[in-house]
PDB file of N, CA and C in Angstrom:
ATOM      1  N   MET A 417     133.256 104.272  89.206  1.00  0.00           N
ATOM      2  CA  MET A 417     132.316 104.955  90.186  1.00  0.00           C
ATOM      3  C   MET A 417     132.132 106.777  90.196  1.00  0.00           C
ATOM      4  N   SER A 418     130.908 107.956  89.108  1.00  0.00           N
ATOM      5  CA  SER A 418     131.933 109.261  89.136  1.00  0.00           C
ATOM      6  C   SER A 418     131.523 110.045  89.937  1.00  0.00           C
ATOM      7  N   ALA A 419     132.224 111.130  90.270  1.00  0.00           N
ATOM      8  CA  ALA A 419     132.195 111.847  90.905  1.00  0.00           C
ATOM      9  C   ALA A 419     130.446 112.387  91.726  1.00  0.00           C
ATOM     10  N   HIS A 420     129.996 111.905  89.818  1.00  0.00           N
ATOM     11  CA  HIS A 420     129.058 112.895  89.699  1.00  0.00           C
ATOM     12  C   HIS A 420     128.038 112.179  89.908  1.00  0.00           C
ATOM     13  N   VAL A 421     128.105 110.652  90.106  1.00  0.00           N
ATOM     14  CA  VAL A 421     126.932 109.251  89.851  1.00  0.00           C
ATOM     15  C   VAL A 421     126.867 108.980  91.944  1.00  0.00           C
ATOM     16  N   LEU A 422     128.316 108.921  91.820  1.00  0.00           N
ATOM     17  CA  LEU A 422     127.751 109.699  93.771  1.00  0.00           C
ATOM     18  C   LEU A 422     127.032 110.487  93.731  1.00  0.00           C
ATOM     19  N   ARG A 423     126.972 112.200  93.579  1.00  0.00           N
ATOM     20  CA  ARG A 423     126.300 113.145  94.491  1.00  0.00           C
ATOM     21  C   ARG A 423     124.560 112.542  94.413  1.00  0.00           C
ATOM     22  N   HIS A 424     124.706 111.801  92.889  1.00  0.00           N
ATOM     23  CA  HIS A 424     123.533 111.716  92.456  1.00  0.00           C
ATOM     24  C   HIS A 424     122.704 110.768  92.847  1.00  0.00           C
ATOM     25  N   SER A 425     123.765 110.129  93.530  1.00  0.00           N
ATOM     26  CA  SER A 425     123.956 108.933  94.930  1.00  0.00           C
ATOM     27  C   SER A 425     123.132 108.996  95.965  1.00  0.00           C
ATOM     28  N   PHE A 426     123.926 110.014  96.604  1.00  0.00           N
ATOM     29  CA  PHE A 426     123.133 110.335  98.030  1.00  0.00           C
ATOM     30  C   PHE A 426     122.381 111.226  97.818  1.00  0.00           C
ATOM     31  N   ALA A 427     121.902 112.639  96.529  1.00  0.00           N
ATOM     32  CA  ALA A 427     120.574 114.009  96.850  1.00  0.00           C
ATOM     33  C   ALA A 427     119.338 112.453  96.007  1.00  0.00           C
ATOM     34  N   THR A 428     119.190 111.436  95.525  1.00  0.00           N
ATOM     35  CA  THR A 428     118.644 110.841  95.540  1.00  0.00           C
ATOM     36  C   THR A 428     118.260 109.738  97.208  1.00  0.00           C
ATOM     37  N   HIS A 429     118.887 108.708  97.486  1.00  0.00           N
ATOM     38  CA  HIS A 429     118.869 108.944  98.274  1.00  0.00           C
ATOM     39  C   HIS A 429     118.800 109.245  99.791  1.00  0.00           C
ATOM     40  N   LEU A 430     118.434 110.938  99.853  1.00  0.00           N
ATOM     41  CA  LEU A 430     118.099 111.770 101.389  1.00  0.00           C
ATOM     42  C   LEU A 430     117.270 112.079 100.820  1.00  0.00           C
ATOM     43  N   LEU A 431     116.084 112.159  99.054  1.00  0.00           N
ATOM     44  CA  LEU A 431     114.798 112.794  99.588  1.00  0.00           C
ATOM     45  C   LEU A 431     114.252 110.752  99.659  1.00  0.00           C
ATOM     46  N   GLN A 432     114.304 110.445  98.908  1.00  0.00           N
ATOM     47  CA  GLN A 432     114.118 109.285  99.680  1.00  0.00           C
ATOM     48  C   GLN A 432     113.489 108.395 100.826  1.00  0.00           C
ATOM     49  N   SER A 433     114.889 109.313 101.540  1.00  0.00           N
ATOM     50  CA  SER A 433     114.952 108.909 102.721  1.00  0.00           C
ATOM     51  C   SER A 433     114.005 110.454 103.602  1.00  0.00           C
ATOM     52  N   GLY A 434     113.512 110.394 103.043  1.00  0.00           N
ATOM     53  CA  GLY A 434     112.202 111.994 103.807  1.00  0.00           C
ATOM     54  C   GLY A 434     112.578 113.904 103.412  1.00  0.00           C
ATOM     55  N   SER A 435     114.098 113.665 104.086  1.00  0.00           N
ATOM     56  CA  SER A 435     115.026 114.640 103.318  1.00  0.00           C
ATOM     57  C   SER A 435     114.137 115.465 102.670  1.00  0.00           C
ATOM     58  N   ASP A 436     114.037 116.911 103.186  1.00  0.00           N
ATOM     59  CA  ASP A 436     113.218 117.702 102.928  1.00  0.00           C
ATOM     60  C   ASP A 436     114.363 118.025 100.794  1.00  0.00           C
ATOM     61  N   ILE A 437     113.230 118.905 100.037  1.00  0.00           N
ATOM     62  CA  ILE A 437     114.422 119.823  99.027  1.00  0.00           C
ATOM     63  C   ILE A 437     115.152 120.415  99.284  1.00  0.00           C
ATOM     64  N   ARG A 438     114.856 121.211 100.195  1.00  0.00           N
ATOM     65  CA  ARG A 438     115.647 122.790 101.060  1.00  0.00           C
ATOM     66  C   ARG A 438     116.855 122.385 101.587  1.00  0.00           C
ATOM     67  N   THR A 439     116.572 121.142 102.295  1.00  0.00           N
ATOM     68  CA  THR A 439     118.274 120.753 102.886  1.00  0.00           C
ATOM     69  C   THR A 439     118.951 119.160 101.955  1.00  0.00           C
ATOM     70  N   VAL A 440     118.496 118.781 100.944  1.00  0.00           N
ATOM     71  CA  VAL A 440     119.376 118.201 100.245  1.00  0.00           C
ATOM     72  C   VAL A 440     119.656 119.904  98.807  1.00  0.00           C
ATOM     73  N   GLN A 441     119.017 120.247  98.626  1.00  0.00           N
ATOM     74  CA  GLN A 441     120.187 122.442  97.911  1.00  0.00           C
ATOM     75  C   GLN A 441     120.689 122.797  98.717  1.00  0.00           C
ATOM     76  N   GLU A 442     120.855 123.107  99.947  1.00  0.00           N
ATOM     77  CA  GLU A 442     122.052 123.626 100.976  1.00  0.00           C
ATOM     78  C   GLU A 442     123.219 121.766 100.683  1.00  0.00           C
ATOM     79  N   LEU A 443     122.737 120.942 100.563  1.00  0.00           N
ATOM     80  CA  LEU A 443     124.221 119.876 101.169  1.00  0.00           C
ATOM     81  C   LEU A 443     124.887 120.149  99.317  1.00  0.00           C
ATOM     82  N   LEU A 444     124.301 119.718  98.740  1.00  0.00           N
ATOM     83  CA  LEU A 444     124.940 120.920  97.693  1.00  0.00           C
ATOM     84  C   LEU A 444     125.125 121.940  96.893  1.00  0.00           C
ATOM     85  N   GLY A 445     124.813 122.661  97.546  1.00  0.00           N
ATOM     86  CA  GLY A 445     125.522 123.730  97.035  1.00  0.00           C
ATOM     87  C   GLY A 445     124.534 123.882  95.728  1.00  0.00           C
ATOM     88  N   HIS A 446     124.526 124.129  95.436  1.00  0.00           N
ATOM     89  CA  HIS A 446     122.858 124.649  94.751  1.00  0.00           C
ATOM     90  C   HIS A 446     122.222 125.967  95.187  1.00  0.00           C
ATOM     91  N   SER A 447     122.176 126.258  94.450  1.00  0.00           N
ATOM     92  CA  SER A 447     121.913 128.321  94.446  1.00  0.00           C
ATOM     93  C   SER A 447     120.700 128.071  93.963  1.00  0.00           C
ATOM     94  N   ASP A 448     120.068 127.795  93.305  1.00  0.00           N
ATOM     95  CA  ASP A 448     118.961 127.016  93.112  1.00  0.00           C
ATOM     96  C   ASP A 448     118.563 126.041  93.335  1.00  0.00           C
ATOM     97  N   VAL A 449     116.945 125.778  93.769  1.00  0.00           N
ATOM     98  CA  VAL A 449     116.439 124.726  94.414  1.00  0.00           C
ATOM     99  C   VAL A 449     116.288 123.905  92.395  1.00  0.00           C
ATOM    100  N   SER A 450     115.970 124.874  91.556  1.00  0.00           N
ATOM    101  CA  SER A 450     115.275 124.308  90.480  1.00  0.00           C
ATOM    102  C   SER A 450     116.528 122.581  90.081  1.00  0.00           C
ATOM    103  N   THR A 451     118.409 123.587  89.944  1.00  0.00           N
ATOM    104  CA  THR A 451     119.069 122.884  89.647  1.00  0.00           C
ATOM    105  C   THR A 451     118.945 121.823  90.017  1.00  0.00           C
ATOM    106  N   THR A 452     118.328 121.486  91.897  1.00  0.00           N
ATOM    107  CA  THR A 452     118.211 120.040  93.320  1.00  0.00           C
ATOM    108  C   THR A 452     116.783 119.503  92.405  1.00  0.00           C
ATOM    109  N   MET A 453     115.890 120.340  91.717  1.00  0.00           N
ATOM    110  CA  MET A 453     114.580 119.271  92.028  1.00  0.00           C
ATOM    111  C   MET A 453     115.127 117.886  90.760  1.00  0.00           C
ATOM    112  N   ILE A 454     115.970 117.633  89.840  1.00  0.00           N
ATOM    113  CA  ILE A 454     116.678 117.132  88.793  1.00  0.00           C
ATOM    114  C   ILE A 454     116.653 115.788  89.231  1.00  0.00           C
ATOM    115  N   TYR A 455     117.029 116.104  90.493  1.00  0.00           N
ATOM    116  CA  TYR A 455     117.392 114.410  92.055  1.00  0.00           C
ATOM    117  C   TYR A 455     115.785 113.890  91.400  1.00  0.00           C
ATOM    118  N   THR A 456     114.377 114.991  91.319  1.00  0.00           N
ATOM    119  CA  THR A 456     113.149 113.783  92.423  1.00  0.00           C
ATOM    120  C   THR A 456     112.840 113.346  90.913  1.00  0.00           C
ATOM    121  N   HIS A 457     112.988 113.445  89.919  1.00  0.00           N
ATOM    122  CA  HIS A 457     112.644 112.479  88.509  1.00  0.00           C
ATOM    123  C   HIS A 457     112.563 111.335  88.744  1.00  0.00           C
ATOM    124  N   VAL A 458     113.950 111.254  89.816  1.00  0.00           N
ATOM    125  CA  VAL A 458     113.157 109.207  89.704  1.00  0.00           C
ATOM    126  C   VAL A 458     112.795 108.734  90.721  1.00  0.00           C
ATOM    127  N   MET A 459     112.060 109.673  91.677  1.00  0.00           N
ATOM    128  CA  MET A 459     111.176 109.294  93.113  1.00  0.00           C
ATOM    129  C   MET A 459     109.542 109.590  92.577  1.00  0.00           C
ATOM    130  N   ASN A 460     109.529 109.581  90.885  1.00  0.00           N
ATOM    131  CA  ASN A 460     108.372 109.493  90.913  1.00  0.00           C
ATOM    132  C   ASN A 460     107.033 108.267  90.604  1.00  0.00           C
ATOM    133  N   LYS A 461     106.983 108.133  92.464  1.00  0.00           N
ATOM    134  CA  LYS A 461     106.502 106.543  92.370  1.00  0.00           C
ATOM    135  C   LYS A 461     105.058 106.640  92.746  1.00  0.00           C
ATOM    136  N   GLY A 462     104.481 107.715  93.244  1.00  0.00           N
ATOM    137  CA  GLY A 462     102.746 108.146  92.856  1.00  0.00           C
ATOM    138  C   GLY A 462     102.390 107.258  94.725  1.00  0.00           C
ATOM    139  N   ALA A 463     101.446 106.931  94.260  1.00  0.00           N
ATOM    140  CA  ALA A 463     101.110 107.522  96.451  1.00  0.00           C
ATOM    141  C   ALA A 463     102.119 105.711  96.889  1.00  0.00           C
ATOM    142  N   ARG A 464     102.271 105.291  95.264  1.00  0.00           N
ATOM    143  CA  ARG A 464     103.198 103.486  97.208  1.00  0.00           C
ATOM    144  C   ARG A 464     104.719 104.082  97.198  1.00  0.00           C
ATOM    145  N   GLY A 465     104.959 105.159  96.310  1.00  0.00           N
ATOM    146  CA  GLY A 465     106.545 105.934  97.014  1.00  0.00           C
ATOM    147  C   GLY A 465     106.458 106.910  98.461  1.00  0.00           C
ATOM    148  N   VAL A 466     105.663 107.171  98.591  1.00  0.00           N
ATOM    149  CA  VAL A 466     104.422 107.420  99.623  1.00  0.00           C
ATOM    150  C   VAL A 466     104.873 107.102 101.380  1.00  0.00           C
ATOM    151  N   LYS A 467     105.156 106.992 102.578  1.00  0.00           N
ATOM    152  CA  LYS A 467     105.611 106.648 103.595  1.00  0.00           C
ATOM    153  C   LYS A 467     104.501 106.981 104.263  1.00  0.00           C
ATOM    154  N   SER A 468     103.155 106.240 105.594  1.00  0.00           N
ATOM    155  CA  SER A 468     103.248 106.963 106.610  1.00  0.00           C
ATOM    156  C   SER A 468     103.772 107.178 107.854  1.00  0.00           C
ATOM    157  N   PRO A 469     103.811 108.237 108.842  1.00  0.00           N
ATOM    158  CA  PRO A 469     104.754 108.133 109.393  1.00  0.00           C
ATOM    159  C   PRO A 469     104.351 106.927 110.601  1.00  0.00           C
ATOM    160  N   LEU A 470     103.171 105.810 110.722  1.00  0.00           N
ATOM    161  CA  LEU A 470     103.009 105.266 111.226  1.00  0.00           C
ATOM    162  C   LEU A 470     103.122 104.009 110.950  1.00  0.00           C
ATOM    163  N   ASP A 471     103.661 103.539 109.738  1.00  0.00           N
ATOM    164  CA  ASP A 471     105.426 102.646 108.778  1.00  0.00           C
ATOM    165  C   ASP A 471     106.565 102.235 109.101  1.00  0.00           C
ATOM    166  N   ARG A 472     106.906 103.823 109.816  1.00  0.00           N
ATOM    167  CA  ARG A 472     108.203 104.223 110.688  1.00  0.00           C
ATOM    168  C   ARG A 472     108.088 103.993 111.400  1.00  0.00           C
ATOM    169  N   LEU A 473     107.039 104.226 112.386  1.00  0.00           N
ATOM    170  CA  LEU A 473     107.149 103.763 113.865  1.00  0.00           C
ATOM    171  C   LEU A 473     106.509 102.129 114.240  1.00  0.00           C
ATOM    172  N   GLU A 474     105.904 102.162 113.078  1.00  0.00           N
ATOM    173  CA  GLU A 474     106.561 100.277 112.973  1.00  0.00           C
ATOM    174  C   GLU A 474     107.134  99.256 112.979  1.00  0.00           C
ATOM    175  N   GLN A 475     108.262  99.828 112.047  1.00  0.00           N
ATOM    176  CA  GLN A 475     109.983  99.802 111.412  1.00  0.00           C
ATOM    177  C   GLN A 475     110.799 100.165 113.012  1.00  0.00           C
ATOM    178  N   ARG A 476     110.767 101.093 113.915  1.00  0.00           N
ATOM    179  CA  ARG A 476     111.652 101.663 114.462  1.00  0.00           C
ATOM    180  C   ARG A 476     110.711 100.158 115.333  1.00  0.00           C
ATOM    181  N   ARG A 477     109.730 100.046 115.823  1.00  0.00           N
ATOM    182  CA  ARG A 477     108.955  99.041 117.128  1.00  0.00           C
ATOM    183  C   ARG A 477     109.830  97.409 116.470  1.00  0.00           C
ATOM    184  N   ALA A 478     109.854  97.363 115.624  1.00  0.00           N
ATOM    185  CA  ALA A 478     110.262  95.970 114.860  1.00  0.00           C
ATOM    186  C   ALA A 478     111.965  96.089 115.361  1.00  0.00           C
ATOM    187  N   GLU A 479     112.372  97.235 114.771  1.00  0.00           N
ATOM    188  CA  GLU A 479     114.086  96.913 114.679  1.00  0.00           C
ATOM    189  C   GLU A 479     114.385  96.682 116.484  1.00  0.00           C
ATOM    190  N   TYR A 480     113.488  97.601 116.649  1.00  0.00           N
ATOM    191  CA  TYR A 480     113.827  97.620 118.735  1.00  0.00           C
ATOM    192  C   TYR A 480     113.749  95.585 118.889  1.00  0.00           C
ATOM    193  N   ARG A 481     112.155  94.970 119.015  1.00  0.00           N
ATOM    194  CA  ARG A 481     112.221  94.078 119.396  1.00  0.00           C
ATOM    195  C   ARG A 481     113.592  93.020 118.849  1.00  0.00           C
ATOM    196  N   ILE A 482     114.048  93.395 118.313  1.00  0.00           N
ATOM    197  CA  ILE A 482     115.023  92.074 116.782  1.00  0.00           C
ATOM    198  C   ILE A 482     116.872  92.457 117.843  1.00  0.00           C
ATOM    199  N   GLN A 483     116.211  93.816 118.688  1.00  0.00           N
ATOM    200  CA  GLN A 483     117.735  94.192 119.433  1.00  0.00           C
ATOM    201  C   GLN A 483     117.717  93.758 121.154  1.00  0.00           C
ATOM    202  N   LEU A 484     116.305  93.820 121.302  1.00  0.00           N
ATOM    203  CA  LEU A 484     115.691  93.268 122.898  1.00  0.00           C
ATOM    204  C   LEU A 484     116.210  91.685 122.836  1.00  0.00           C
ATOM    205  N   ALA A 485     116.341  90.944 121.650  1.00  0.00           N
ATOM    206  CA  ALA A 485     116.255  89.479 121.441  1.00  0.00           C
ATOM    207  C   ALA A 485     117.964  89.553 121.275  1.00  0.00           C
ATOM    208  N   ALA A 486     118.257  90.202 120.584  1.00  0.00           N
ATOM    209  CA  ALA A 486     119.918  89.915 120.514  1.00  0.00           C
ATOM    210  C   ALA A 486     120.210  89.491 121.898  1.00  0.00           C
TER     211      ALA A 486
END
């Protein structure tokens, strides 16, 4: 795996997990946000790619229940 692939994966995962583009820009050291915008092309999922904050709460609730059961 090249450094470029690792960097691309890092940026893509940050964006998919909800990090804002300016934070990713800063972490990658890009001086222009248009350079960072390149990483958003893999995220074109339309409405399917959008998660409601309520979905995240439900996921955390389920994780909490699993921890209690263990």
